[in-house]
mmCIF file of C-alpha atoms and ligand atoms in Angstrom:
data_model
loop_
_atom_site.group_PDB
_atom_site.id
_atom_site.type_symbol
_atom_site.label_atom_id
_atom_site.label_comp_id
_atom_site.label_asym_id
_atom_site.label_seq_id
_atom_site.Cartn_x
_atom_site.Cartn_y
_atom_site.Cartn_z
ATOM 1 C CA MET A 1474 14.917 6.603 67.285
ATOM 2 C CA LYS A 1475 12.359 8.420 65.180
ATOM 3 C CA SER A 1476 14.677 11.275 64.318
ATOM 4 C CA SER A 1477 17.514 8.945 63.229
ATOM 5 C CA LEU A 1478 15.068 7.139 60.954
ATOM 6 C CA MET A 1479 14.015 10.517 59.593
ATOM 7 C CA LYS A 1480 17.658 11.412 59.002
ATOM 8 C CA LYS A 1481 18.212 8.146 57.143
ATOM 9 C CA LEU A 1482 15.164 8.749 54.973
ATOM 10 C CA LEU A 1483 16.344 12.264 54.184
ATOM 11 C CA LYS A 1484 19.777 10.916 53.290
ATOM 12 C CA ILE A 1485 18.236 8.377 50.902
ATOM 13 C CA LEU A 1486 16.124 11.121 49.383
ATOM 14 C CA TRP A 1487 19.189 13.322 48.938
ATOM 15 C CA LEU A 1488 21.563 10.664 47.604
ATOM 16 C CA VAL A 1489 19.279 8.433 45.561
ATOM 17 C CA VAL A 1490 15.869 9.849 44.730
ATOM 18 C CA LEU A 1491 16.691 13.485 43.926
ATOM 19 C CA PRO A 1492 19.526 12.720 41.490
ATOM 20 C CA ILE A 1493 17.216 10.321 39.591
ATOM 21 C CA LEU A 1494 14.445 12.896 39.433
ATOM 22 C CA SER A 1495 16.727 15.700 38.334
ATOM 23 C CA SER A 1496 18.455 13.574 35.679
ATOM 24 C CA GLN A 1497 15.004 12.752 34.288
ATOM 25 C CA ALA A 1498 14.153 16.423 34.244
ATOM 26 C CA ILE A 1499 17.382 17.136 32.345
ATOM 27 C CA ALA A 1500 16.669 14.316 29.881
ATOM 28 C CA GLN A 1501 13.202 15.701 29.232
ATOM 29 C CA ALA A 1502 14.462 19.217 28.747
ATOM 30 C CA ALA A 1503 17.456 18.263 26.565
ATOM 31 C CA PRO A 1504 17.048 19.775 23.102
ATOM 32 C CA LYS A 1505 16.569 17.305 20.295
ATOM 33 C CA GLY A 1506 18.198 17.202 16.898
ATOM 34 C CA LEU A 1507 16.923 16.148 13.515
ATOM 35 C CA ASP A 1508 17.233 12.503 12.448
ATOM 36 C CA ILE A 1509 17.246 11.030 8.955
ATOM 37 C CA TYR A 1510 17.015 7.273 8.383
ATOM 38 C CA PHE A 1511 18.037 5.707 5.076
ATOM 39 C CA ILE A 1512 16.075 2.480 5.156
ATOM 40 C CA ASP A 1513 17.301 -0.481 3.128
ATOM 41 C CA VAL A 1514 14.683 -1.323 0.510
ATOM 42 C CA GLU A 1515 17.073 -3.249 -1.715
ATOM 43 C CA GLY A 1516 17.632 -0.679 -4.440
ATOM 44 C CA GLY A 1517 14.397 1.264 -3.972
ATOM 45 C CA ALA A 1518 14.152 4.393 -1.854
ATOM 46 C CA ALA A 1519 12.762 5.120 1.619
ATOM 47 C CA THR A 1520 14.118 8.072 3.579
ATOM 48 C CA LEU A 1521 12.522 8.940 6.916
ATOM 49 C CA ILE A 1522 13.046 12.379 8.438
ATOM 50 C CA VAL A 1523 12.093 13.038 12.080
ATOM 51 C CA THR A 1524 12.153 16.644 13.275
ATOM 52 C CA PRO A 1525 13.151 17.889 16.753
ATOM 53 C CA ALA A 1526 9.440 18.362 17.509
ATOM 54 C CA GLY A 1527 8.747 14.712 16.584
ATOM 55 C CA HIS A 1528 7.062 15.358 13.218
ATOM 56 C CA SER A 1529 7.894 13.010 10.402
ATOM 57 C CA LEU A 1530 8.362 13.118 6.655
ATOM 58 C CA LEU A 1531 8.884 9.936 4.643
ATOM 59 C CA ILE A 1532 10.269 10.312 1.130
ATOM 60 C CA ASP A 1533 9.367 7.195 -0.931
ATOM 61 C CA THR A 1534 8.187 3.819 0.302
ATOM 62 C CA GLY A 1535 10.265 1.112 -1.405
ATOM 63 C CA PHE A 1536 8.924 -1.796 -3.473
ATOM 64 C CA PRO A 1537 5.439 -3.376 -3.166
ATOM 65 C CA GLY A 1538 4.885 -6.148 -0.623
ATOM 66 C CA GLU A 1539 5.595 -6.892 3.014
ATOM 67 C CA ARG A 1540 9.398 -6.647 3.085
ATOM 68 C CA ASP A 1541 9.945 -2.935 2.488
ATOM 69 C CA ALA A 1542 6.790 -1.698 4.236
ATOM 70 C CA GLY A 1543 7.767 -3.875 7.220
ATOM 71 C CA ARG A 1544 11.280 -2.431 7.340
ATOM 72 C CA ILE A 1545 9.997 1.156 7.108
ATOM 73 C CA ALA A 1546 7.359 0.593 9.810
ATOM 74 C CA ARG A 1547 9.933 -1.063 12.088
ATOM 75 C CA VAL A 1548 12.311 1.891 11.858
ATOM 76 C CA ALA A 1549 9.449 4.392 12.246
ATOM 77 C CA VAL A 1550 7.833 2.729 15.257
ATOM 78 C CA GLU A 1551 10.604 0.840 17.058
ATOM 79 C CA VAL A 1552 13.616 3.024 16.345
ATOM 80 C CA ALA A 1553 12.182 6.528 15.881
ATOM 81 C CA GLY A 1554 9.254 6.000 18.276
ATOM 82 C CA LEU A 1555 6.634 7.371 15.861
ATOM 83 C CA LYS A 1556 2.910 6.711 16.127
ATOM 84 C CA GLN A 1557 2.161 8.013 12.650
ATOM 85 C CA ILE A 1558 3.839 9.376 9.549
ATOM 86 C CA ASP A 1559 2.755 12.981 9.132
ATOM 87 C CA HIS A 1560 3.875 13.543 5.550
ATOM 88 C CA CYS A 1561 4.713 11.073 2.776
ATOM 89 C CA VAL A 1562 6.248 12.265 -0.499
ATOM 90 C CA ILE A 1563 6.293 9.950 -3.513
ATOM 91 C CA THR A 1564 9.012 11.350 -5.775
ATOM 92 C CA HIS A 1565 7.675 9.597 -8.911
ATOM 93 C CA TRP A 1566 5.504 6.706 -10.056
ATOM 94 C CA HIS A 1567 7.995 3.847 -10.321
ATOM 95 C CA ARG A 1568 7.339 0.766 -8.230
ATOM 96 C CA ASP A 1569 10.528 1.035 -6.147
ATOM 97 C CA HIS A 1570 9.202 4.378 -4.794
ATOM 98 C CA VAL A 1571 5.378 4.207 -4.731
ATOM 99 C CA GLY A 1572 5.075 0.436 -4.287
ATOM 100 C CA GLY A 1573 5.154 0.280 -0.494
ATOM 101 C CA VAL A 1574 2.262 2.710 0.115
ATOM 102 C CA PRO A 1575 -0.773 0.385 0.538
ATOM 103 C CA THR A 1576 0.986 -2.093 2.845
ATOM 104 C CA LEU A 1577 2.766 0.599 4.855
ATOM 105 C CA ALA A 1578 -0.499 2.490 5.423
ATOM 106 C CA LYS A 1579 -1.870 -0.662 7.085
ATOM 107 C CA LEU A 1580 1.103 -0.822 9.452
ATOM 108 C CA ILE A 1581 1.225 2.849 10.508
ATOM 109 C CA PRO A 1582 -1.192 5.733 9.850
ATOM 110 C CA ILE A 1583 -0.009 8.132 7.112
ATOM 111 C CA LYS A 1584 -1.631 11.562 7.327
ATOM 112 C CA ASN A 1585 -0.691 13.544 4.197
ATOM 113 C CA TYR A 1586 0.486 12.447 0.761
ATOM 114 C CA TYR A 1587 2.390 14.457 -1.860
ATOM 115 C CA ASP A 1588 3.413 13.651 -5.450
ATOM 116 C CA HIS A 1589 4.160 15.395 -8.756
ATOM 117 C CA GLY A 1590 0.611 14.873 -10.030
ATOM 118 C CA LEU A 1591 -1.364 11.795 -10.986
ATOM 119 C CA PRO A 1592 -0.660 10.911 -14.622
ATOM 120 C CA PRO A 1593 -3.662 11.611 -16.906
ATOM 121 C CA THR A 1594 -2.655 8.616 -19.045
ATOM 122 C CA LEU A 1595 -0.324 5.753 -18.203
ATOM 123 C CA ALA A 1596 3.116 6.008 -19.794
ATOM 124 C CA ALA A 1597 4.997 2.882 -20.863
ATOM 125 C CA ASP A 1598 7.150 2.928 -17.723
ATOM 126 C CA MET A 1599 4.204 3.143 -15.280
ATOM 127 C CA GLN A 1600 2.226 0.242 -13.898
ATOM 128 C CA ALA A 1601 -1.485 0.820 -13.321
ATOM 129 C CA GLU A 1602 -1.762 -1.507 -10.321
ATOM 130 C CA PHE A 1603 0.651 0.537 -8.162
ATOM 131 C CA ILE A 1604 -0.837 3.896 -9.093
ATOM 132 C CA ASP A 1605 -4.376 2.536 -8.524
ATOM 133 C CA ALA A 1606 -3.361 1.138 -5.125
ATOM 134 C CA TYR A 1607 -1.892 4.542 -4.240
ATOM 135 C CA LYS A 1608 -5.088 6.348 -5.324
ATOM 136 C CA GLN A 1609 -7.170 3.957 -3.273
ATOM 137 C CA THR A 1610 -4.990 4.409 -0.186
ATOM 138 C CA THR A 1611 -4.905 8.199 -0.398
ATOM 139 C CA GLY A 1612 -8.577 8.429 -1.360
ATOM 140 C CA GLY A 1613 -7.479 10.775 -4.134
ATOM 141 C CA GLY A 1614 -6.486 13.340 -1.522
ATOM 142 C CA SER A 1615 -2.803 13.744 -2.341
ATOM 143 C CA VAL A 1616 -1.233 17.168 -2.834
ATOM 144 C CA THR A 1617 0.557 17.947 -6.097
ATOM 145 C CA LEU A 1618 3.941 19.571 -5.486
ATOM 146 C CA LYS A 1619 5.446 22.148 -7.841
ATOM 147 C CA PRO A 1620 8.959 23.607 -7.844
ATOM 148 C CA GLY A 1621 9.183 26.305 -5.173
ATOM 149 C CA ASP A 1622 6.572 24.697 -2.892
ATOM 150 C CA GLU A 1623 7.329 24.064 0.762
ATOM 151 C CA ILE A 1624 6.209 21.348 3.124
ATOM 152 C CA LYS A 1625 5.580 23.103 6.404
ATOM 153 C CA LEU A 1626 6.931 21.340 9.456
ATOM 154 C CA PRO A 1627 6.408 22.969 12.862
ATOM 155 C CA ARG A 1628 9.621 24.376 14.241
ATOM 156 C CA ALA A 1629 9.243 23.662 17.978
ATOM 157 C CA PRO A 1630 10.979 23.510 20.392
ATOM 158 C CA LYS A 1631 11.928 27.143 20.945
ATOM 159 C CA ASN A 1632 15.436 28.186 19.907
ATOM 160 C CA SER A 1633 15.690 25.192 17.603
ATOM 161 C CA PRO A 1634 17.330 26.095 14.269
ATOM 162 C CA MET A 1635 15.115 27.054 11.337
ATOM 163 C CA LEU A 1636 13.755 24.015 9.478
ATOM 164 C CA MET A 1637 12.725 24.213 5.837
ATOM 165 C CA VAL A 1638 11.677 21.580 3.298
ATOM 166 C CA ARG A 1639 11.593 23.039 -0.193
ATOM 167 C CA VAL A 1640 10.761 21.485 -3.561
ATOM 168 C CA VAL A 1641 13.436 22.415 -6.123
ATOM 169 C CA ALA A 1642 12.291 20.136 -8.952
ATOM 170 C CA ALA A 1643 9.041 18.376 -9.863
ATOM 171 C CA GLY A 1644 7.208 17.291 -13.005
ATOM 172 C CA GLY A 1645 10.296 17.853 -15.168
ATOM 173 C CA MET A 1646 10.648 21.507 -14.076
ATOM 174 C CA VAL A 1647 13.111 23.195 -11.775
ATOM 175 C CA VAL A 1648 12.556 26.314 -9.666
ATOM 176 C CA GLY A 1649 12.131 29.461 -11.765
ATOM 177 C CA GLU A 1650 11.251 27.760 -15.069
ATOM 178 C CA GLN A 1651 8.189 28.012 -17.277
ATOM 179 C CA SER A 1652 6.321 24.844 -18.236
ATOM 180 C CA SER A 1653 7.574 25.247 -21.815
ATOM 181 C CA ALA A 1654 11.234 24.677 -20.825
ATOM 182 C CA PRO A 1655 12.853 22.022 -23.032
ATOM 183 C CA GLN A 1656 14.436 19.092 -21.200
ATOM 184 C CA ILE A 1657 17.820 19.636 -22.837
ATOM 185 C CA ARG A 1658 19.075 23.192 -22.497
ATOM 186 C CA PRO A 1659 22.752 23.793 -23.317
ATOM 187 C CA CYS A 1660 24.442 25.714 -20.525
ATOM 188 C CA GLY A 1661 28.003 26.434 -19.403
ATOM 189 C CA GLU A 1662 31.426 25.453 -20.775
ATOM 190 C CA ASN A 1663 31.419 21.798 -19.794
ATOM 191 C CA PHE A 1664 27.886 21.142 -21.002
ATOM 192 C CA GLU A 1665 27.280 17.546 -21.964
ATOM 193 C CA SER A 1666 23.799 16.283 -22.750
ATOM 194 C CA LYS A 1667 22.375 12.800 -22.724
ATOM 195 C CA ALA A 1668 19.415 11.679 -24.872
ATOM 196 C CA GLU A 1669 16.104 13.089 -23.677
ATOM 197 C CA ASP A 1670 14.750 10.982 -20.817
ATOM 198 C CA ALA A 1671 11.092 10.185 -21.490
ATOM 199 C CA SER A 1672 10.713 8.160 -18.291
ATOM 200 C CA ASP A 1673 9.030 9.364 -15.111
ATOM 201 C CA ASN A 1674 12.456 9.594 -13.450
ATOM 202 C CA ALA A 1675 12.824 13.031 -15.046
ATOM 203 C CA ASN A 1676 9.639 14.131 -13.249
ATOM 204 C CA SER A 1677 10.984 13.216 -9.804
ATOM 205 C CA ILE A 1678 10.402 15.580 -6.926
ATOM 206 C CA GLY A 1679 13.723 16.971 -5.680
ATOM 207 C CA ILE A 1680 13.776 18.152 -2.088
ATOM 208 C CA LEU A 1681 16.208 20.425 -0.306
ATOM 209 C CA LEU A 1682 16.003 20.251 3.478
ATOM 210 C CA THR A 1683 17.733 22.846 5.601
ATOM 211 C CA PHE A 1684 17.995 22.705 9.381
ATOM 212 C CA GLY A 1685 20.054 25.641 10.627
ATOM 213 C CA SER A 1686 23.430 25.274 8.941
ATOM 214 C CA PHE A 1687 22.775 21.664 7.864
ATOM 215 C CA ARG A 1688 21.665 21.089 4.237
ATOM 216 C CA PHE A 1689 20.464 17.849 2.628
ATOM 217 C CA PHE A 1690 19.394 17.120 -0.952
ATOM 218 C CA ASN A 1691 17.195 14.189 -2.025
ATOM 219 C CA GLY A 1692 16.503 14.238 -5.759
ATOM 220 C CA GLY A 1693 14.593 10.957 -6.104
ATOM 221 C CA ASP A 1694 15.556 9.455 -9.466
ATOM 222 C CA LEU A 1695 16.214 12.746 -11.282
ATOM 223 C CA THR A 1696 18.263 12.234 -14.422
ATOM 224 C CA TRP A 1697 21.098 13.978 -16.260
ATOM 225 C CA ASN A 1698 19.371 16.770 -18.224
ATOM 226 C CA ILE A 1699 17.199 17.974 -15.333
ATOM 227 C CA GLU A 1700 20.207 17.771 -12.977
ATOM 228 C CA ASP A 1701 22.083 20.101 -15.308
ATOM 229 C CA ARG A 1702 19.261 22.652 -15.117
ATOM 230 C CA LEU A 1703 19.481 22.585 -11.318
ATOM 231 C CA ALA A 1704 23.156 23.533 -11.622
ATOM 232 C CA CYS A 1705 23.227 25.928 -14.604
ATOM 233 C CA PRO A 1706 22.802 28.836 -15.292
ATOM 234 C CA LYS A 1707 21.946 29.223 -11.620
ATOM 235 C CA ASN A 1708 23.128 26.920 -8.843
ATOM 236 C CA ILE A 1709 19.625 26.446 -7.453
ATOM 237 C CA ILE A 1710 20.525 24.112 -4.589
ATOM 238 C CA GLY A 1711 23.930 25.472 -3.504
ATOM 239 C CA ALA A 1712 26.401 23.534 -1.371
ATOM 240 C CA VAL A 1713 24.965 20.719 0.745
ATOM 241 C CA ASP A 1714 26.348 18.667 3.591
ATOM 242 C CA VAL A 1715 24.680 15.414 2.611
ATOM 243 C CA PHE A 1716 23.573 14.202 -0.823
ATOM 244 C CA GLN A 1717 21.289 11.207 -1.232
ATOM 245 C CA VAL A 1718 22.880 10.185 -4.497
ATOM 246 C CA ASN A 1719 20.298 10.435 -7.286
ATOM 247 C CA HIS A 1720 18.613 7.368 -8.757
ATOM 248 C CA HIS A 1721 20.405 4.819 -6.523
ATOM 249 C CA GLY A 1722 23.752 5.863 -8.030
ATOM 250 C CA VAL A 1723 22.866 4.913 -11.618
ATOM 251 C CA ASP A 1724 25.043 6.505 -14.329
ATOM 252 C CA SER A 1725 22.165 7.971 -16.367
ATOM 253 C CA SER A 1726 21.908 10.327 -13.381
ATOM 254 C CA ASN A 1727 24.509 12.106 -11.239
ATOM 255 C CA ASN A 1728 25.683 14.589 -13.825
ATOM 256 C CA PRO A 1729 29.084 15.937 -12.701
ATOM 257 C CA SER A 1730 27.741 19.476 -13.209
ATOM 258 C CA LEU A 1731 25.243 18.936 -10.393
ATOM 259 C CA VAL A 1732 27.732 17.228 -8.081
ATOM 260 C CA ARG A 1733 30.226 20.081 -8.647
ATOM 261 C CA ALA A 1734 27.494 22.601 -7.837
ATOM 262 C CA ILE A 1735 26.260 21.013 -4.619
ATOM 263 C CA LYS A 1736 29.732 19.947 -3.329
ATOM 264 C CA PRO A 1737 28.514 17.261 -0.919
ATOM 265 C CA GLN A 1738 30.655 16.329 2.087
ATOM 266 C CA VAL A 1739 28.850 13.044 2.563
ATOM 267 C CA ALA A 1740 27.153 10.975 -0.145
ATOM 268 C CA ILE A 1741 24.691 8.212 0.719
ATOM 269 C CA ILE A 1742 23.775 5.735 -2.010
ATOM 270 C CA ASP A 1743 20.505 3.816 -1.622
ATOM 271 C CA ASN A 1744 21.603 1.048 -3.947
ATOM 272 C CA GLY A 1745 20.805 -2.653 -3.965
ATOM 273 C CA PRO A 1746 23.220 -5.589 -4.161
ATOM 274 C CA LYS A 1747 22.873 -5.613 -7.956
ATOM 275 C CA LYS A 1748 21.415 -2.193 -8.694
ATOM 276 C CA GLY A 1749 23.015 1.242 -8.715
ATOM 277 C CA ALA A 1750 26.302 2.542 -7.249
ATOM 278 C CA GLU A 1751 27.650 2.489 -10.828
ATOM 279 C CA SER A 1752 31.208 3.314 -11.800
ATOM 280 C CA HIS A 1753 30.833 6.785 -13.394
ATOM 281 C CA THR A 1754 28.767 7.988 -10.466
ATOM 282 C CA PHE A 1755 31.348 6.616 -8.088
ATOM 283 C CA ALA A 1756 34.142 8.427 -9.948
ATOM 284 C CA THR A 1757 32.119 11.668 -10.077
ATOM 285 C CA LEU A 1758 31.622 11.589 -6.321
ATOM 286 C CA LYS A 1759 35.275 10.824 -5.633
ATOM 287 C CA ASN A 1760 36.373 13.658 -7.950
ATOM 288 C CA ASN A 1761 34.679 16.179 -5.703
ATOM 289 C CA PRO A 1762 37.482 17.576 -3.504
ATOM 290 C CA GLU A 1763 35.099 18.373 -0.638
ATOM 291 C CA LEU A 1764 33.768 14.841 -0.343
ATOM 292 C CA GLN A 1765 34.706 13.198 2.952
ATOM 293 C CA ALA A 1766 32.800 9.936 2.846
ATOM 294 C CA ILE A 1767 30.574 7.748 0.691
ATOM 295 C CA TYR A 1768 28.077 5.412 2.360
ATOM 296 C CA GLN A 1769 26.213 2.596 0.613
ATOM 297 C CA LEU A 1770 23.140 0.703 1.773
ATOM 298 C CA HIS A 1771 24.539 -2.345 -0.024
ATOM 299 C CA ARG A 1772 27.821 -3.665 -1.257
ATOM 300 C CA ASN A 1773 27.651 -3.578 -5.053
ATOM 301 C CA LEU A 1774 28.197 -7.259 -5.794
ATOM 302 C CA ARG A 1775 28.662 -6.727 -9.528
ATOM 303 C CA THR A 1776 32.003 -5.018 -9.118
ATOM 304 C CA THR A 1777 35.243 -5.071 -7.143
ATOM 305 C CA ASP A 1778 36.192 -3.567 -3.772
ATOM 306 C CA LYS A 1779 37.775 -0.653 -5.635
ATOM 307 C CA GLU A 1780 34.385 0.497 -6.864
ATOM 308 C CA ASN A 1781 32.744 0.098 -3.495
ATOM 309 C CA THR A 1782 33.258 2.393 -0.558
ATOM 310 C CA MET A 1783 35.209 1.138 2.487
ATOM 311 C CA ALA A 1784 33.712 -1.862 4.298
ATOM 312 C CA GLY A 1785 32.806 0.116 7.419
ATOM 313 C CA TYR A 1786 30.671 2.431 5.288
ATOM 314 C CA ILE A 1787 28.476 -0.286 3.771
ATOM 315 C CA ALA A 1788 25.314 -1.116 5.740
ATOM 316 C CA ASN A 1789 24.644 -4.518 4.136
ATOM 317 C CA GLU A 1790 27.397 -6.766 2.782
ATOM 318 C CA GLU A 1791 25.441 -9.794 1.563
ATOM 319 C CA GLU A 1792 22.582 -10.162 -0.858
ATOM 320 C CA SER A 1793 20.475 -11.964 1.743
ATOM 321 C CA CYS A 1794 20.762 -9.337 4.429
ATOM 322 C CA GLN A 1795 19.186 -8.040 7.625
ATOM 323 C CA GLY A 1796 18.115 -4.792 5.993
ATOM 324 C CA ASN A 1797 20.401 -2.596 8.090
ATOM 325 C CA PHE A 1798 19.680 1.119 7.870
ATOM 326 C CA ILE A 1799 21.970 4.157 7.906
ATOM 327 C CA LYS A 1800 21.184 6.895 10.411
ATOM 328 C CA LEU A 1801 22.044 10.558 10.168
ATOM 329 C CA ALA A 1802 21.697 12.461 13.443
ATOM 330 C CA ILE A 1803 22.037 16.228 13.221
ATOM 331 C CA GLU A 1804 22.924 17.941 16.504
ATOM 332 C CA PRO A 1805 20.261 20.200 18.045
ATOM 333 C CA ASN A 1806 22.401 23.267 17.191
ATOM 334 C CA SER A 1807 22.941 21.940 13.600
ATOM 335 C CA ARG A 1808 26.713 22.529 13.757
ATOM 336 C CA SER A 1809 27.600 18.873 13.369
ATOM 337 C CA TYR A 1810 26.045 15.554 12.457
ATOM 338 C CA THR A 1811 26.826 11.897 12.965
ATOM 339 C CA VAL A 1812 26.405 9.210 10.333
ATOM 340 C CA SER A 1813 26.051 5.743 11.785
ATOM 341 C CA ILE A 1814 25.258 2.175 10.859
ATOM 342 C CA PRO A 1815 23.738 1.106 14.199
ATOM 343 C CA ALA A 1816 23.768 -2.631 13.380
ATOM 344 C CA LYS A 1817 27.533 -2.429 12.892
ATOM 345 C CA GLN A 1818 28.107 -0.022 15.786
ATOM 346 C CA ILE A 1819 30.001 2.263 13.475
ATOM 347 C CA SER A 1820 29.646 6.032 13.556
ATOM 348 C CA ARG A 1821 31.518 9.139 12.407
ATOM 349 C CA ARG A 1822 30.949 12.782 13.160
ATOM 350 C CA PHE A 1823 31.115 15.577 10.572
ATOM 351 C CA ARG A 1824 30.914 19.359 10.923
ATOM 352 C CA THR A 1825 28.397 21.325 8.897
ATOM 353 C CA ARG A 1826 29.831 24.142 6.789
HETATM 354 ZN ZN1 ZN B 1113 14.228 4.234 -8.213
#
């Protein structure tokens, strides 16, 4: 009697308990990839990067108020499982980038802040209240980034591909330049300048992230003349897999010389229903023979279907939307990545170069 009960117990252990335990062990040991979330802040910017070791870097924080901070915190906490944001980069001082900081910092702790330097005097395109709120939140302890700087993110776990976050532009300068460099600098055969941009967009921090063979460029709201200097005489960035289209896809940015130089396979536009994803930018992206897909956070309601990407590649169709995000999941070995719109259950896999 006793021994048959023992046999039964052993059988249960063998058939039920052990497989559960070992599958948990496998799940725990499974290597993790790198995730990037493009959060819908209605034509502002908020890009959350989560490393295989669980460290996080948020680039920009959307507009002031509850809506954008709430959406960022929801993705960070509920989707990515974060308890804090380790690093927060504000690319420049416009309200659609710096605005979310004070509210977001109340929803989730933010440990380190980075920017291109607090302005000594307020320019016409800057609003004191948002910069003051930022200073108050950071306690004046933000780090000023210069071209060539790196944000160090721990590389664990072992054997995970090399991870590097490098600043290629900041404060109107690109890597390798002196502070006296003029904004407009003729270069190359197809050089075409636009009027000097006196706005803070030109000072945006541009970040190149590499994770093994995967490469991603986020240039904030960099504009035409600075973009040209990233591409000529030297192609500073090189080919990338994914391009967060500059300045929400506005045509005063996205110089074809830069797009030709970085040859993106996938372009993601953080536009709003009535902001960005403009026609010249759209044509420039489509002209790039290596481009495989364009994603938009919003359908551009000011134009036709022809100047929007395919429906399955648009995260939010209507102006009053749910704030759906786009997720980029790079495989642990960095050889491929999947772009998905989880709310629409749509995903597509791409190979890195
Ligand atoms: Zn912007």
